[in-house]
Amino acid sequence: MLNSMRKNLKSLSWVLWVVVIAMGLFAFTSFGDAMKSQNSRRWVALVDGEPVSVEEFQQRYRALASAYRQAFQGNYDAIAARLPRDVLDQLINEQVVLIEAQRVGLAASPREISQLVTQDPAFQVDGRFVGKDRYQRLLRDSGRDAATWEYTVARSILSTKYQRMVTDPITVSSQEVLEEYRSRNEKVKADYFVLGTEELSAAVVVDEAAMRAFFDTRRDAYQTAERRRAAYVLINAERLGGLEPVADEEARAFYEDNLLRLYSRPAQVRASQIFLAVPAGATPDQEAAVRTRAEDLLLRAQAGEDFAALARSFSEHSTQTLGGDMGFFGAGSMRPEFEAAAFALEVGEISELVRSDLGFQILRVTDRRDASVQPFSEVRDPILRQLEFSRSQGAVGRAVNSLRDEVRADPTQFLAAAERLGLTVEDTGLLSADGTVESLGAFPQIARSLFQVNVGGVSAAITLPQGSVFLQSTEIRPPEPLSFEQAREPLEADYRQAEGVLAARRKVENGLVEGGDLAGLAEKLGATVESTVEFTRRQPVTPFTPEARREAFLAPLGEVAEPLEIPEGLLVFSVSEHQELEPTLFSADEENLRRSLLQRRRSLLFSSVVQQLRQDSQVQINEALMAQFENRGS
């Protein structure tokens, strides 16, 4: 579905030229190169046939990894293992939104892209756009190009439009804002004790007639769970079979076609920098002041001070937090003056001041890599595996799409379509809502999908590590009541618990008959009174359950409230403090709270919409490639 977007973007530079002349701005770089390369890139996932490219994945991974390292610091390693999957999930979610946005007719116009780029603070000085040349240099310095960046901007516009279309109808009433304020700010504090019921329950003498009467009033609680059965097919390369092996000639052709891009590495240097900006339009005196600061830092670096520490303290570049580290780069990826200085240095050497149109830089080369080419013999096996995987995934994707399209048109064709594809149809057996299919593994999405379709209906494709699964519901067996004897074991436990709680209530009631407060009652029952901290309606506080918290806000101040059953026993409490709402404070905070509540509701709605879109989409993950990223941390 994104193909039309890509076709439109190919000619975008010419359209933008017309637009920006009218606006007195500039012409953006053509989107053509970026779009042409989309089809040839390797992919980490396919969403309804649209690729999530390796390049997108790597860029997002690096950005998130850098942000997480700064945010979590010493705890980064604890979350690093799941980062590749988190990144993949983000990109897949973005792709399903883009596909749906196009399906409903949304688009990003050249004028909108132009406005978003020129209004980006990253490309402005003193509130004005920096101009086409400097804009392109800024992108180039960060390892990007204008065409790809503008394509990213177009995607962002589409996503934003779709999100607004979905969420703008959501509103929040004044009463809802008041309730939100109350749940956040009204507070109580309580004294309490817990009367244990375990001993009382264990001491209960089971009366068969009484337990039967107990059962008769609660029959609905004792029944089998609803169960469902389905016919299913698993689609993977092994099940399809008959795939032609990849020949050595194909692997060599792939190697030669991608020699420069994948298997050649130009000479590279790794450098760190200290950058001091010279503002646009600076006077000679202002520039001289910056130069003086730069020269002082150069002398300190040459004298042996820690270069990374100087960069962290004084550099005015985004690499400041990394100690100025620019990573490895080759010829043509940085400004000429920067590259010339870097490639002229040996490892450990520090440059003189480098003046660019943005300011002054001091460089220190930290590593070098010679140009190299991997011989075919070294990469032959990985290429064969990748081509075989791509071929098998292509066959799997075609089979999945074929089956999906047939059953969407006519679900009754499920068995016939599976037979035409040479797939084996199997039976799940009867499954409860949390059941699993032994031959497929413990994946809750199988039963979850089955419980969302009626008899005869076919599920969306379910993506599992071993392949894609389709289910056709064949039977729904509703809950069936259990007889007294069938329910005896859980019934007796429930009966004992209920009788134990009843005995505890009688002890509390007898103690209250004689009068007195909570402390006096606790003393009579041999219990110890404890106090909670102040808590709101939403704030968890031990041992108060959500029901107990609700009752605490309704209980009269200082009186012993109606005892409540909790997992630990019987909760007996009285409210010692109740902080009521302050109307003037509510009025002052009402609009901020309304915005916060609205944003939260819209976010929750959009998240659920995205999850539904993803469930309805055909997602194919390049597990072999993902395994490589996970094993090496990208």
XYZ file of C-alpha atoms in Angstrom:
634
model
C 0.000 0.000 0.000
C 2.954 2.301 0.487
C 3.945 1.947 -3.165
C 1.735 4.846 -4.221
C 3.332 6.989 -1.548
C 6.763 6.082 -2.853
C 5.750 6.829 -6.457
C 4.426 10.223 -5.439
C 7.608 10.984 -3.536
C 9.804 10.223 -6.554
C 8.740 13.469 -8.190
C 8.409 15.411 -4.974
C 11.473 17.579 -5.525
C 9.883 19.177 -8.620
C 6.606 19.790 -6.854
C 8.460 21.202 -3.876
C 10.419 23.488 -6.182
C 7.183 25.099 -7.320
C 5.893 25.276 -3.763
C 9.004 26.768 -2.245
C 9.434 29.397 -4.936
C 5.946 30.574 -4.061
C 6.917 30.526 -0.389
C 10.289 32.176 -0.948
C 12.117 29.180 0.459
C 14.192 26.498 -1.288
C 13.913 23.218 -3.144
C 14.334 19.959 -1.322
C 16.408 17.096 -2.604
C 14.599 14.539 -4.731
C 13.092 11.616 -2.917
C 13.774 9.351 -5.880
C 17.027 7.788 -4.737
C 15.684 6.917 -1.313
C 12.565 5.383 -2.780
C 14.400 3.390 -5.441
C 16.596 1.848 -2.808
C 13.645 0.723 -0.687
C 12.909 -2.275 -2.884
C 16.466 -3.581 -2.836
C 17.115 -3.305 0.885
C 17.170 -6.321 3.112
C 14.287 -6.452 5.549
C 13.787 -7.470 9.157
C 10.015 -7.739 8.738
C 7.308 -7.596 6.101
C 3.968 -6.016 6.991
C 1.359 -6.911 4.377
C 4.265 -7.165 1.944
C 5.786 -3.790 2.889
C 9.373 -4.062 4.182
C 10.790 -2.816 7.449
C 14.353 -2.397 6.231
C 17.547 -3.319 8.010
C 18.642 0.314 7.698
C 15.518 1.558 9.498
C 16.026 -1.042 12.190
C 19.696 -0.186 12.715
C 19.078 3.561 12.887
C 16.259 3.162 15.393
C 18.247 0.649 17.425
C 21.246 2.956 17.712
C 19.080 5.916 18.683
C 17.213 3.957 21.355
C 20.359 2.281 22.652
C 22.022 5.674 23.073
C 18.967 7.109 24.836
C 18.640 4.067 27.108
C 22.325 4.138 28.034
C 21.962 7.720 29.213
C 18.659 7.080 30.980
C 19.513 3.766 32.668
C 23.318 4.077 32.875
C 24.566 1.146 34.976
C 21.276 -0.715 34.549
C 21.415 -0.635 30.744
C 22.686 -4.213 30.405
C 19.577 -5.495 32.176
C 17.318 -4.205 29.384
C 19.695 -4.455 26.418
C 18.726 -8.050 25.608
C 15.115 -7.153 24.797
C 15.957 -3.934 22.935
C 16.076 -5.481 19.408
C 12.538 -6.867 19.822
C 11.301 -3.577 21.289
C 12.679 -1.731 18.267
C 11.127 -4.236 15.870
C 7.742 -3.902 17.591
C 7.903 -0.116 17.260
C 8.700 -0.273 13.563
C 6.014 -2.860 12.817
C 3.424 -0.773 14.673
C 4.446 2.306 12.689
C 4.175 0.372 9.437
C 0.650 -0.910 10.120
C -0.435 2.655 10.913
C 1.066 3.977 7.669
C -0.616 1.265 5.623
C -3.982 1.961 7.231
C -3.532 5.731 6.840
C -3.067 5.283 3.107
C -5.963 2.850 2.916
C -8.350 5.488 4.303
C -7.043 8.106 1.862
C -4.677 10.202 3.981
C -1.578 11.766 2.400
C 1.349 14.056 3.206
C 1.480 17.045 0.860
C 4.737 18.658 -0.341
C 3.777 21.890 1.449
C 3.290 20.029 4.741
C 6.678 18.343 4.411
C 8.328 21.663 3.577
C 6.763 23.386 6.569
C 7.705 20.628 8.992
C 11.335 20.591 7.870
C 11.815 24.360 7.839
C 10.152 24.745 11.239
C 12.269 22.049 12.876
C 14.460 23.779 15.532
C 17.320 21.460 14.551
C 17.466 23.279 11.196
C 17.006 26.831 12.481
C 19.260 29.568 13.797
C 17.598 32.440 15.640
C 14.225 31.097 14.552
C 15.058 31.087 10.825
C 15.680 28.143 8.520
C 19.423 27.612 7.931
C 19.081 27.178 4.158
C 19.261 24.200 1.852
C 23.050 23.718 1.807
C 23.522 23.890 5.559
C 20.436 21.725 6.106
C 21.946 19.022 3.895
C 25.316 19.288 5.661
C 23.686 18.932 9.073
C 21.969 15.765 7.916
C 25.135 14.441 6.315
C 27.090 15.023 9.538
C 24.604 12.847 11.414
C 24.870 10.050 8.836
C 21.643 10.812 6.953
C 20.692 12.309 3.604
C 17.947 14.765 2.719
C 15.940 12.338 0.593
C 15.671 9.721 3.320
C 15.014 12.343 5.988
C 12.184 13.937 4.012
C 10.667 10.515 3.432
C 10.773 10.018 7.209
C 9.051 13.381 7.662
C 6.329 12.348 5.210
C 5.747 9.147 7.189
C 5.553 11.145 10.405
C 2.918 13.452 8.923
C 0.845 10.485 7.769
C 1.041 8.822 11.178
C 0.072 12.029 12.960
C -2.896 12.583 10.654
C -4.150 9.068 11.206
C -3.716 9.316 14.971
C -5.664 12.582 15.048
C -8.400 11.118 12.871
C -8.802 8.252 15.343
C -8.449 10.160 18.610
C -9.796 13.682 18.025
C -13.435 12.606 18.596
C -12.550 11.625 22.188
C -13.671 14.220 24.749
C -13.703 14.527 28.547
C -16.649 15.919 30.526
C -16.337 18.290 33.486
C -17.693 15.580 35.792
C -15.006 13.180 34.591
C -12.333 15.792 35.283
C -13.725 16.284 38.798
C -13.688 12.529 39.437
C -10.114 12.338 38.175
C -9.101 15.179 40.509
C -10.856 13.445 43.396
C -9.122 10.134 42.683
C -5.731 11.863 42.660
C -6.084 14.296 45.551
C -8.702 13.172 48.087
C -6.862 11.260 50.821
C -7.623 9.200 53.901
C -5.599 7.570 56.631
C -6.840 4.526 58.533
C -6.116 2.449 61.625
C -6.741 -1.261 61.192
C -6.140 -4.815 62.263
C -6.572 -8.114 60.437
C -8.356 -10.987 62.106
C -6.989 -14.198 60.630
C -9.527 -16.758 59.426
C -7.236 -19.674 58.595
C -7.531 -21.332 62.015
C -11.256 -20.629 62.160
C -11.747 -22.171 58.701
C -9.698 -25.245 59.587
C -11.798 -25.755 62.720
C -15.079 -25.787 60.781
C -16.972 -29.067 61.068
C -18.395 -29.731 57.613
C -22.145 -30.233 57.695
C -23.130 -32.076 54.514
C -26.621 -30.571 54.394
C -25.310 -27.071 55.054
C -22.664 -27.484 52.361
C -25.327 -28.650 49.889
C -27.367 -25.558 50.709
C -24.224 -23.459 50.212
C -23.703 -25.164 46.833
C -27.311 -24.556 45.768
C -26.914 -20.788 46.232
C -23.689 -20.703 44.221
C -24.180 -23.214 41.413
C -22.995 -20.731 38.764
C -19.570 -20.671 40.404
C -19.100 -24.399 39.867
C -19.052 -25.213 36.185
C -16.612 -26.226 33.504
C -14.888 -23.514 31.502
C -16.026 -22.789 27.954
C -13.907 -24.794 25.534
C -13.368 -24.517 21.817
C -11.948 -26.681 19.052
C -10.415 -25.717 15.724
C -8.861 -27.134 12.602
C -5.512 -25.490 11.955
C -2.670 -25.331 9.486
C 0.928 -24.374 10.171
C 2.674 -22.704 7.238
C 6.461 -22.733 7.129
C 9.168 -23.704 4.671
C 9.386 -27.238 6.037
C 5.626 -27.787 5.648
C 5.611 -26.401 2.106
C 8.637 -28.421 0.987
C 9.868 -28.777 -2.572
C 11.837 -25.512 -2.609
C 14.657 -25.400 -5.137
C 18.068 -25.034 -3.436
C 20.133 -21.929 -4.085
C 22.966 -22.555 -6.535
C 26.526 -21.314 -6.025
C 26.113 -19.155 -9.128
C 23.244 -17.281 -7.478
C 25.285 -16.725 -4.328
C 28.228 -15.398 -6.350
C 25.938 -13.118 -8.358
C 24.527 -11.724 -5.105
C 28.071 -11.231 -3.813
C 29.168 -9.343 -6.911
C 26.006 -7.225 -7.027
C 26.508 -6.206 -3.407
C 30.299 -6.200 -3.240
C 30.652 -2.479 -2.578
C 27.603 -2.147 -0.346
C 27.964 -5.220 1.868
C 31.380 -6.790 1.525
C 33.743 -3.875 0.982
C 34.813 -1.463 3.637
C 36.633 1.733 2.725
C 39.396 3.088 4.894
C 37.850 4.584 8.015
C 38.936 6.577 11.005
C 37.304 6.950 14.377
C 37.560 10.393 15.870
C 36.347 12.382 18.822
C 35.714 16.099 18.656
C 35.329 19.179 20.802
C 33.058 21.589 18.954
C 32.429 25.256 19.747
C 29.718 26.936 17.689
C 30.091 30.315 16.020
C 26.579 31.806 15.744
C 25.354 32.694 12.261
C 26.021 36.371 11.597
C 28.585 36.610 14.392
C 30.735 39.743 14.475
C 34.536 39.435 14.186
C 34.823 40.094 17.930
C 32.335 37.333 18.717
C 34.185 34.884 16.466
C 37.493 35.850 18.058
C 36.066 35.136 21.506
C 35.024 31.642 20.426
C 38.450 31.084 18.840
C 40.159 32.073 22.092
C 38.083 29.526 24.036
C 38.852 26.871 21.413
C 42.597 27.598 21.523
C 42.567 27.297 25.310
C 40.864 23.891 25.064
C 43.349 22.819 22.374
C 46.277 23.655 24.664
C 44.695 21.689 27.507
C 44.122 18.676 25.258
C 47.672 18.844 23.877
C 48.964 19.055 27.456
C 47.449 15.660 28.170
C 44.074 16.390 29.774
C 41.414 13.739 29.234
C 39.964 14.566 25.801
C 36.638 12.865 26.493
C 36.245 14.764 29.767
C 36.930 18.070 27.996
C 34.346 17.192 25.343
C 31.733 16.321 27.958
C 32.334 19.599 29.769
C 32.738 22.063 26.903
C 31.665 20.646 23.520
C 28.514 22.128 21.977
C 27.720 19.155 19.746
C 25.237 16.299 20.205
C 28.229 13.973 20.750
C 29.032 15.809 23.989
C 27.499 13.097 26.180
C 29.598 10.471 24.363
C 32.826 12.272 25.133
C 32.845 13.675 21.596
C 32.977 10.228 19.965
C 31.922 10.456 16.293
C 32.312 6.732 15.640
C 33.959 5.352 12.491
C 33.485 7.210 9.218
C 34.892 7.031 5.719
C 35.632 9.551 3.008
C 32.641 11.544 1.805
C 30.558 11.235 4.957
C 31.737 14.386 6.766
C 32.635 17.955 5.801
C 35.770 18.118 3.649
C 37.748 20.168 6.179
C 36.808 17.740 8.965
C 37.737 14.657 6.937
C 40.994 16.166 5.715
C 42.108 16.844 9.275
C 40.975 13.449 10.592
C 42.578 11.351 7.847
C 45.855 13.258 8.213
C 46.233 12.244 11.872
C 47.659 9.076 13.360
C 45.886 7.258 16.185
C 46.215 9.313 19.367
C 47.133 12.561 17.595
C 45.201 15.797 18.110
C 44.505 18.238 15.288
C 45.005 21.960 15.212
C 41.825 24.054 15.209
C 39.532 23.208 12.290
C 37.265 26.057 11.160
C 33.991 25.217 9.439
C 31.003 27.378 8.650
C 29.448 26.214 11.937
C 32.329 26.839 14.312
C 35.653 25.482 15.581
C 36.533 21.823 16.041
C 39.372 20.004 17.748
C 39.797 16.402 16.615
C 41.486 13.415 18.173
C 41.801 10.203 16.154
C 41.182 7.155 18.351
C 41.256 4.285 15.835
C 41.719 3.383 12.171
C 40.496 0.685 9.832
C 42.213 -0.118 6.563
C 40.131 -0.633 3.434
C 39.188 -4.276 3.043
C 37.136 -6.676 0.925
C 35.742 -9.941 2.245
C 36.518 -12.752 -0.232
C 33.600 -14.789 -1.544
C 34.908 -17.913 0.185
C 34.407 -16.255 3.592
C 30.836 -15.158 2.967
C 29.587 -17.917 0.657
C 27.832 -19.939 3.376
C 26.084 -16.951 5.024
C 24.956 -15.751 1.569
C 23.569 -19.179 0.724
C 21.727 -19.297 4.043
C 20.330 -15.804 3.549
C 19.213 -16.490 -0.023
C 17.667 -19.808 0.990
C 15.911 -18.101 3.861
C 14.663 -15.316 1.585
C 13.453 -17.859 -0.961
C 11.678 -19.918 1.686
C 10.180 -16.830 3.309
C 8.959 -15.660 -0.063
C 7.237 -19.005 -0.606
C 5.792 -18.902 2.903
C 4.578 -15.344 2.383
C 2.871 -16.275 -0.873
C 1.194 -19.263 0.756
C 0.024 -17.184 3.718
C -1.354 -14.466 1.439
C -3.046 -17.016 -0.809
C -4.778 -18.787 2.074
C -5.701 -15.508 3.765
C -7.233 -14.073 0.591
C -9.245 -17.230 -0.131
C -10.737 -17.547 3.348
C -11.481 -13.836 3.558
C -13.608 -14.215 0.464
C -15.170 -17.504 1.603
C -14.261 -19.072 4.993
C -15.841 -22.361 3.918
C -12.901 -22.798 1.506
C -10.398 -23.192 4.368
C -9.898 -26.950 3.996
C -9.868 -26.850 0.195
C -7.391 -23.961 0.125
C -5.108 -25.758 2.573
C -5.238 -28.895 0.415
C -4.360 -26.922 -2.738
C -1.288 -25.593 -0.950
C -0.301 -29.087 0.177
C -0.744 -28.212 3.850
C -1.660 -30.671 6.578
C -4.836 -29.786 8.486
C -4.657 -30.708 12.172
C -6.969 -30.531 15.184
C -6.344 -28.411 18.276
C -8.449 -30.553 20.569
C -10.763 -28.806 23.025
C -9.087 -25.699 24.439
C -10.012 -23.471 27.351
C -9.316 -19.741 27.130
C -5.851 -20.291 28.608
C -5.201 -23.632 26.918
C -2.349 -24.550 24.603
C -1.879 -26.818 21.597
C 0.870 -29.257 22.538
C 2.243 -29.600 19.009
C 2.532 -25.814 18.608
C 3.847 -24.867 22.042
C 2.665 -22.681 24.900
C 1.554 -19.602 22.983
C -1.489 -17.867 24.540
C -2.288 -16.053 21.280
C -3.553 -19.341 19.816
C -6.442 -19.760 22.267
C -6.970 -16.001 22.329
C -7.463 -15.946 18.560
C -9.708 -19.022 18.655
C -12.004 -17.408 21.227
C -12.478 -14.396 18.929
C -14.100 -16.272 16.014
C -17.427 -18.048 15.698
C -17.895 -21.592 14.427
C -16.829 -21.694 10.783
C -14.861 -18.487 11.068
C -11.151 -18.325 10.303
C -8.659 -16.408 12.414
C -6.128 -13.922 11.151
C -2.661 -15.373 10.670
C -0.968 -16.038 14.006
C 2.797 -15.517 13.819
C 4.781 -18.043 15.843
C 8.529 -18.739 15.850
C 7.955 -21.888 13.787
C 5.675 -20.264 11.200
C 2.217 -18.805 10.593
C -0.933 -20.514 11.850
C -4.541 -20.195 10.682
C -7.400 -21.560 12.790
C -10.923 -22.441 11.693
C -13.321 -22.777 14.618
C -15.143 -26.116 14.446
C -16.839 -26.366 17.856
C -17.812 -24.189 20.793
C -18.634 -26.141 23.930
C -20.321 -23.810 26.447
C -19.723 -24.055 30.212
C -21.499 -27.002 31.840
C -22.623 -27.095 35.495
C -20.764 -29.442 37.829
C -22.645 -31.806 40.089
C -22.240 -31.574 43.854
C -19.807 -34.485 43.826
C -17.818 -33.140 40.868
C -17.416 -29.802 42.655
C -16.727 -31.260 46.100
C -13.036 -30.367 46.452
C -13.211 -26.638 45.585
C -16.674 -26.466 47.163
C -15.474 -27.693 50.552
C -12.583 -25.201 50.529
C -14.983 -22.365 49.726
C -17.458 -23.546 52.372
C -14.774 -23.685 55.068
C -13.521 -20.234 54.082
C -17.026 -18.756 54.188
C -17.734 -20.317 57.586
C -14.383 -19.110 58.916
C -15.113 -15.552 57.787
C -18.585 -15.786 59.333
C -17.070 -16.894 62.642
C -14.623 -13.987 62.509
C -17.477 -11.550 61.824
C -19.375 -12.861 64.839
C -16.325 -12.290 67.034
C -16.072 -8.696 65.782
C -19.801 -8.072 66.216
C -19.760 -9.478 69.752
C -16.852 -7.223 70.603
C -18.647 -4.157 69.229
C -21.804 -4.875 71.238
C -19.897 -4.001 74.376
C -18.927 -0.619 72.874
C -15.516 1.000 72.531
C -13.246 2.045 69.707
C -10.986 0.123 67.324
C -8.137 -0.117 69.825
C -10.430 -1.559 72.492
C -11.907 -4.056 70.029
C -8.435 -5.173 68.950
C -7.417 -5.712 72.566
C -10.458 -7.918 73.198
C -9.658 -10.002 70.112
C -5.933 -10.205 70.781
C -5.079 -8.235 67.630
C -2.563 -5.437 67.039
C -3.657 -2.102 65.574
C -1.560 -0.661 62.768
C -1.870 2.555 60.757
C -1.692 3.210 57.034
C 0.019 6.126 55.386
C -2.241 8.675 53.704
C -3.553 7.186 50.477
C -5.678 8.207 47.515
C -8.425 6.208 45.838
C -5.912 4.791 43.350
C -2.904 4.375 45.573
C -2.231 0.776 46.638
C -1.768 0.409 50.386
C -1.283 -2.866 52.256
C -3.484 -4.690 53.214
C -6.389 -2.706 51.718
C -7.880 -4.239 48.571
C -9.477 -1.960 45.926
C -12.883 -2.639 47.537
C -11.500 -1.767 50.978
C -10.011 1.473 49.641
C -13.391 2.434 48.177
C -15.116 1.723 51.497
C -12.514 3.759 53.379
C -13.543 6.888 51.465
C -17.200 6.263 52.395
C -16.683 5.351 56.062
C -17.602 7.915 58.776
C -14.552 9.425 60.467
C -13.539 7.627 63.662
C -16.149 4.852 63.497
C -15.352 1.164 63.110
C -16.358 0.311 59.537
C -18.082 -2.851 58.354
C -15.401 -5.608 58.359
C -14.255 -6.685 54.894
C -12.933 -10.016 53.700
C -9.420 -9.805 52.252
C -6.961 -12.583 51.308
C -5.252 -12.355 54.717
C -8.504 -12.664 56.699
C -11.025 -10.108 57.945
C -10.016 -6.439 57.735
C -11.365 -4.269 60.559
C -10.618 -0.548 60.291
C -11.618 2.985 61.138
C -10.699 6.147 59.245
C -8.552 8.478 61.356
C -8.071 11.289 58.811
C -10.010 12.354 55.713
C -8.611 15.157 53.556
C -11.523 16.549 51.540
C -11.251 18.288 48.173
C -10.287 21.960 48.017
C -12.525 23.661 45.383
C -10.135 26.550 44.710
C -7.234 24.176 44.068
C -9.421 22.127 41.735
C -10.385 25.219 39.727
C -6.731 26.183 39.317
C -5.767 22.708 38.120
C -8.881 21.847 36.107
C -7.623 22.644 32.592
C -4.244 20.972 33.068
C -6.013 17.924 34.424
C -8.471 17.915 31.527
C -5.586 17.928 29.035
C -3.776 15.162 30.909
C -6.876 12.970 31.098
C -7.702 13.590 27.448
C -4.167 12.738 26.371
C -4.210 9.522 28.392
C -7.544 8.389 26.977
C -6.512 9.170 23.440
C -3.227 7.360 23.918
C -4.972 4.255 25.263
C -7.467 4.305 22.397
C -4.766 4.687 19.760
C -2.706 1.913 21.315
C -5.673 -0.460 21.150
C -6.364 0.545 17.527
C -2.737 -0.141 16.581
C -2.855 -3.545 18.249
C -6.020 -4.410 16.321
C -4.448 -3.245 13.051
C -1.425 -5.384 13.781
C -3.590 -8.391 14.543
C -5.395 -7.928 11.223
C -2.128 -7.563 9.285
C 0.129 -10.249 7.899
C 3.443 -9.765 9.706
C 6.438 -11.799 8.618
C 9.619 -11.517 10.711
C 13.078 -12.342 9.392
C 13.970 -14.467 12.408
C 17.380 -15.446 11.051
C 18.394 -11.814 10.727
C 16.869 -10.885 14.088
C 18.867 -13.670 15.702
C 22.039 -12.083 14.322
C 21.100 -8.707 15.811
C 20.220 -10.261 19.155
C 23.439 -12.266 19.304
C 25.691 -9.322 18.571
C 23.624 -6.522 20.129
C 23.196 -5.011 16.618
